[in-house]
């Protein structure tokens, strides 16, 4: 065999090994992580922490952000599939628009783990890793209930709602969890929604946009609260809560309301310390990332994947693992956020 043929044989062998391992020359299995955007602090933390944990466990990682564009995310997922990834972890920009990529992954026996946002309408979603999102809303509703002492105080109290992105399946869980706690008080007249906006479609915020939440809140304040106090404003997450805070700062002259949130973003924790946001549900992304790494490792090692629940995505009951959220406020933020190492004091200065 001449030198050219020998070289060709070696090259073919290298290509074959690369295809099997998903990582040229390293022998490591490759995991694709598709995050929706870098515009929200939490997705940067989720992506970075998961990447660290996967790499520490011996995997190669392809981490990409989709800029909140579903078509970009679809293309990124297809590239991950074609580049040899053995598992995909996907936090969807939009829960129903990634079906073709999910199907392509299934055709190549590549399991897809939906991360924090359930991938809908597709039977090829293998697993779902998330927090108990209905419970997130319950915690927010219970906080409002207990802080206003709705079971004992005379009332009535005025409340408004700002929910999340209608394209994010979790947004309805958050809203419904909170509304199920508070609706009896609305029905009894103890809570009054002066704007009249109580259904999800009316209070939803596309892309969880701070600017959109601010604009809507300014309209509500201007139209309904010239001579009334707002006692509570239930916001499903921190980016929408920040929009409501901005609107209150610019348009509102009454007593400052209770404002809920979620994610414990630095801006919102600073607002909490300044008395402008009352609480934020804390979903420790380290816990969720570690659970997702465990699930992926169990898949790749051929072990039984540990789950503790299922979620229906309209096509199947998706085996799921639900982590528990807690809330942080002015009274416990040091224990929850600082002592745990999630933030440093300097981060909140």
C-alpha positions as CSV (number, residue, x, y, z in Angstrom):
1,X,0.0,0.0,0.0
2,X,1.5,3.4,-1.0
3,X,1.8,6.4,1.3
4,X,-1.3,8.1,-0.2
5,X,-3.5,5.1,0.4
6,X,-2.2,4.7,4.0
7,X,-2.9,8.4,4.6
8,X,-6.4,8.0,3.2
9,X,-7.1,5.0,5.4
10,X,-5.9,6.9,8.5
11,X,-8.1,9.9,7.6
12,X,-11.2,7.7,7.2
13,X,-10.6,6.2,10.6
14,X,-10.2,9.6,12.2
15,X,-13.5,10.8,10.6
16,X,-15.3,7.6,11.8
17,X,-14.0,8.1,15.4
18,X,-15.0,11.7,15.3
19,X,-18.6,10.8,14.2
20,X,-18.9,8.3,17.0
21,X,-17.5,10.5,19.8
22,X,-18.9,13.8,18.7
23,X,-15.6,15.5,19.5
24,X,-12.6,15.4,17.2
25,X,-9.7,13.7,18.9
26,X,-10.9,14.1,22.5
27,X,-13.0,10.9,23.0
28,X,-15.5,12.9,24.9
29,X,-19.2,12.7,24.3
30,X,-20.7,16.0,23.3
31,X,-23.8,17.7,24.8
32,X,-25.6,20.6,23.2
33,X,-27.2,23.3,25.3
34,X,-29.6,25.7,23.7
35,X,-30.6,28.7,25.8
36,X,-33.1,31.3,24.6
37,X,-31.4,34.6,25.2
38,X,-28.6,36.5,26.9
39,X,-30.8,39.4,27.6
40,X,-32.1,38.0,30.9
41,X,-29.5,37.4,33.7
42,X,-30.8,34.0,34.7
43,X,-30.2,32.4,31.3
44,X,-26.6,33.4,31.3
45,X,-26.2,31.9,34.8
46,X,-28.1,28.7,33.8
47,X,-26.0,28.2,30.6
48,X,-22.6,29.0,32.2
49,X,-23.2,26.9,35.3
50,X,-24.5,23.9,33.2
51,X,-21.5,24.1,30.9
52,X,-19.2,24.1,33.9
53,X,-20.9,21.0,35.4
54,X,-21.0,19.1,32.2
55,X,-17.3,19.8,31.5
56,X,-16.4,18.8,35.0
57,X,-18.2,15.5,34.4
58,X,-16.1,14.9,31.3
59,X,-18.3,16.0,28.5
60,X,-17.6,18.4,25.6
61,X,-20.3,21.2,25.5
62,X,-21.7,23.2,22.7
63,X,-23.5,26.2,24.4
64,X,-25.5,28.6,22.3
65,X,-27.9,31.4,22.8
66,X,-30.7,32.1,20.3
67,X,-31.3,35.9,20.8
68,X,-35.0,35.2,21.6
69,X,-35.5,34.1,18.0
70,X,-37.2,30.7,17.5
71,X,-35.8,30.3,13.9
72,X,-32.3,30.9,15.2
73,X,-32.8,28.4,17.9
74,X,-34.1,25.8,15.4
75,X,-31.0,26.3,13.3
76,X,-28.7,26.1,16.3
77,X,-30.3,22.8,17.4
78,X,-29.9,21.3,13.8
79,X,-26.2,22.3,13.9
80,X,-25.8,20.6,17.2
81,X,-27.5,17.4,15.9
82,X,-25.2,17.4,12.8
83,X,-22.1,18.1,14.8
84,X,-22.4,14.9,16.8
85,X,-24.1,15.9,20.1
86,X,-25.4,12.9,21.9
87,X,-27.9,14.8,24.1
88,X,-29.6,18.2,23.7
89,X,-30.7,20.4,26.6
90,X,-33.2,23.0,25.3
91,X,-34.7,26.0,27.0
92,X,-37.1,27.1,24.3
93,X,-37.7,30.6,23.0
94,X,-41.1,29.4,22.0
95,X,-42.5,26.1,23.2
96,X,-44.1,24.8,20.0
97,X,-41.8,25.9,17.2
98,X,-38.9,23.5,17.5
99,X,-40.7,20.3,16.4
100,X,-38.6,19.6,13.2
101,X,-35.3,19.8,15.2
102,X,-36.7,17.5,17.9
103,X,-37.8,15.0,15.3
104,X,-34.4,15.1,13.6
105,X,-32.8,14.4,17.0
106,X,-35.1,11.5,17.6
107,X,-34.3,10.1,14.2
108,X,-30.6,10.0,15.2
109,X,-31.4,8.6,18.7
110,X,-30.4,11.9,20.4
111,X,-32.6,12.5,23.5
112,X,-33.9,16.0,24.0
113,X,-34.3,17.3,27.6
114,X,-36.6,20.3,27.9
115,X,-35.0,22.7,30.3
116,X,-37.3,24.8,32.5
117,X,-39.7,25.5,29.6
118,X,-41.7,22.5,28.4
119,X,-41.4,21.7,24.7
120,X,-45.0,21.3,23.6
121,X,-46.9,19.2,21.0
122,X,-44.1,16.7,20.3
123,X,-44.0,13.0,21.4
124,X,-40.2,12.9,20.9
125,X,-39.4,15.1,24.0
126,X,-37.5,12.7,26.2
127,X,-37.4,14.4,29.6
128,X,-38.3,17.7,31.3
129,X,-36.2,19.3,34.1
130,X,-37.8,22.3,35.8
131,X,-39.0,23.8,39.0
132,X,-42.5,23.4,40.2
133,X,-43.8,26.3,38.2
134,X,-47.4,26.1,39.5
135,X,-45.9,26.3,43.0
136,X,-44.0,29.5,42.0
137,X,-47.3,31.2,41.3
138,X,-48.7,29.8,44.5
139,X,-45.8,31.2,46.5
140,X,-46.4,34.6,45.0
141,X,-50.1,34.5,45.6
142,X,-49.6,33.3,49.2
143,X,-47.1,36.1,49.8
144,X,-49.7,38.7,48.8
145,X,-52.4,37.0,50.8
146,X,-50.3,36.8,53.9
147,X,-48.8,40.3,53.7
148,X,-52.1,41.9,53.2
149,X,-53.6,39.5,55.8
150,X,-56.6,38.9,53.6
151,X,-58.1,36.3,55.9
152,X,-58.5,38.9,58.7
153,X,-58.2,42.5,57.3
154,X,-61.3,44.3,56.3
155,X,-60.1,45.5,52.9
156,X,-60.9,46.0,50.1
157,X,-57.4,46.1,48.6
158,X,-56.5,47.0,45.0
159,X,-54.3,44.7,43.0
160,X,-53.1,44.4,39.4
161,X,-51.4,41.5,37.6
162,X,-48.5,41.4,35.1
163,X,-47.9,37.9,33.7
164,X,-45.3,36.5,31.3
165,X,-44.7,35.6,27.7
166,X,-47.7,33.8,26.1
167,X,-45.3,31.7,24.1
168,X,-43.7,30.4,27.2
169,X,-45.7,27.4,28.6
170,X,-44.5,28.2,32.1
171,X,-46.1,31.6,32.1
172,X,-49.6,30.1,32.4
173,X,-48.5,27.9,35.3
174,X,-47.1,30.9,37.2
175,X,-50.3,32.9,36.6
176,X,-52.7,30.1,37.4
177,X,-50.8,29.2,40.5
178,X,-51.1,32.8,41.8
179,X,-54.7,33.3,40.6
180,X,-55.9,30.0,42.2
181,X,-54.7,31.5,45.6
182,X,-56.1,35.0,45.1
183,X,-59.3,34.5,43.0
184,X,-61.5,33.6,46.0
185,X,-60.6,37.0,47.5
186,X,-61.3,38.7,44.2
187,X,-64.7,36.9,44.0
188,X,-65.5,38.0,47.5
189,X,-64.6,41.6,46.8
190,X,-61.7,41.6,49.3
191,X,-59.3,42.2,46.4
192,X,-60.3,44.6,43.6
193,X,-58.6,44.6,40.2
194,X,-59.5,48.2,39.2
195,X,-58.3,47.8,35.6
196,X,-60.6,44.8,35.2
197,X,-57.7,42.9,33.6
198,X,-57.8,39.4,35.2
199,X,-57.4,36.9,32.3
200,X,-54.1,35.7,31.2
201,X,-54.3,37.1,27.7
202,X,-54.9,40.6,29.0
203,X,-52.0,40.6,31.5
204,X,-49.4,38.6,29.5
205,X,-46.1,40.3,28.5
206,X,-44.5,39.1,25.2
207,X,-40.9,38.1,25.6
208,X,-41.1,39.0,29.3
209,X,-40.1,42.5,28.2
210,X,-39.4,45.1,30.8
211,X,-40.3,47.9,28.4
212,X,-43.6,46.3,27.5
213,X,-44.5,45.7,31.1
214,X,-43.6,49.3,31.9
215,X,-45.8,50.7,29.1
216,X,-48.8,48.6,30.1
217,X,-48.4,49.6,33.8
218,X,-48.1,53.2,32.9
219,X,-51.4,53.0,31.0
220,X,-53.1,51.2,33.9
221,X,-51.8,53.7,36.5
222,X,-52.9,56.7,34.3
223,X,-56.3,55.3,33.6
224,X,-57.2,54.0,37.0
225,X,-55.1,55.2,39.9
226,X,-55.1,59.0,39.8
227,X,-56.8,59.1,43.2
228,X,-56.5,55.5,44.4
229,X,-53.7,53.4,46.0
230,X,-52.4,50.2,44.6
231,X,-51.9,47.7,47.4
232,X,-50.3,44.9,45.4
233,X,-49.0,44.3,41.9
234,X,-48.4,40.6,41.2
235,X,-45.7,40.2,38.6
236,X,-44.7,36.8,37.4
237,X,-41.0,37.4,37.1
238,X,-38.3,40.1,37.8
239,X,-38.0,41.6,34.3
240,X,-41.7,42.4,34.3
241,X,-41.5,43.6,38.0
242,X,-38.7,46.0,36.9
243,X,-41.1,47.4,34.3
244,X,-43.8,47.9,36.9
245,X,-41.3,49.6,39.3
246,X,-40.2,51.9,36.5
247,X,-43.9,52.8,35.8
248,X,-44.6,53.4,39.5
249,X,-41.6,55.6,39.8
250,X,-42.7,57.8,36.9
251,X,-46.5,57.8,37.1
252,X,-47.7,56.9,40.6
253,X,-48.1,59.1,43.7
254,X,-49.8,56.8,46.2
255,X,-48.5,54.4,48.8
256,X,-46.0,51.9,47.4
257,X,-47.5,48.5,46.7
258,X,-46.4,44.9,47.4
259,X,-44.6,43.8,44.2
260,X,-43.7,40.2,43.5
261,X,-41.2,38.7,41.1
262,X,-39.2,35.7,40.3
263,X,-35.5,34.8,39.6
264,X,-33.8,37.1,42.1
265,X,-32.1,39.0,39.3
266,X,-29.5,41.5,40.7
267,X,-31.5,44.5,39.6
268,X,-34.6,43.2,41.4
269,X,-32.6,42.3,44.5
270,X,-31.3,45.8,44.6
271,X,-34.9,47.1,44.2
272,X,-35.8,44.9,47.1
273,X,-33.1,46.4,49.2
274,X,-34.4,49.9,48.2
275,X,-38.0,49.0,49.2
276,X,-39.3,49.0,45.6
277,X,-39.8,45.2,45.0
278,X,-41.1,43.2,47.9
279,X,-40.1,39.6,47.1
280,X,-38.8,37.4,44.4
281,X,-39.2,33.6,44.0
282,X,-35.8,32.1,44.0
283,X,-35.2,29.1,41.7
284,X,-31.6,28.2,42.4
285,X,-30.3,27.5,38.9
286,X,-27.4,25.6,40.3
287,X,-29.8,23.0,41.6
288,X,-31.6,22.7,38.2
289,X,-28.3,22.6,36.3
290,X,-26.9,19.9,38.5
291,X,-30.2,17.9,38.1
292,X,-30.0,18.2,34.3
293,X,-26.4,17.1,34.2
294,X,-27.4,14.1,36.3
295,X,-30.2,13.2,33.9
296,X,-28.0,13.6,30.9
297,X,-25.3,11.4,32.5
298,X,-27.8,8.8,33.3
299,X,-29.0,8.8,29.7
300,X,-25.5,8.5,28.3
301,X,-24.5,5.8,30.8
302,X,-27.6,3.7,29.9
303,X,-29.0,4.1,33.5
304,X,-32.5,4.7,34.6
305,X,-33.2,8.4,34.6
306,X,-34.5,9.6,37.9
307,X,-37.8,11.6,37.7
308,X,-40.4,12.6,40.2
309,X,-43.4,13.8,38.1
310,X,-44.8,14.0,34.6
311,X,-46.0,17.0,32.5
312,X,-48.4,16.7,29.6
313,X,-47.1,18.5,26.5
314,X,-50.3,17.7,24.5
315,X,-48.5,14.8,22.8
316,X,-47.3,12.6,25.7
317,X,-46.8,12.6,29.5
318,X,-43.2,13.8,29.6
319,X,-41.1,12.2,32.4
320,X,-40.1,15.2,34.6
321,X,-38.0,16.2,37.5
322,X,-39.4,19.1,39.6
323,X,-37.1,21.1,41.9
324,X,-38.6,23.2,44.7
325,X,-38.6,27.0,44.6
326,X,-38.4,29.3,47.7
327,X,-38.8,33.1,48.0
328,X,-36.4,35.8,49.1
329,X,-37.3,39.1,50.7
330,X,-35.7,41.7,52.8
331,X,-35.8,39.4,55.8
332,X,-34.0,36.4,54.4
333,X,-32.1,37.4,51.3
334,X,-28.7,37.2,53.0
335,X,-29.3,33.6,54.0
336,X,-30.9,32.6,50.6
337,X,-28.6,34.5,48.2
338,X,-25.4,35.5,50.0
339,X,-24.7,32.7,52.5
340,X,-25.4,30.1,49.8
341,X,-22.8,31.7,47.6
342,X,-25.2,32.6,44.8
343,X,-24.2,36.2,45.1
344,X,-21.5,38.2,46.9
345,X,-22.4,41.3,48.9
346,X,-20.4,43.4,46.4
347,X,-22.8,42.2,43.6
348,X,-25.7,44.0,45.4
349,X,-23.9,47.2,46.3
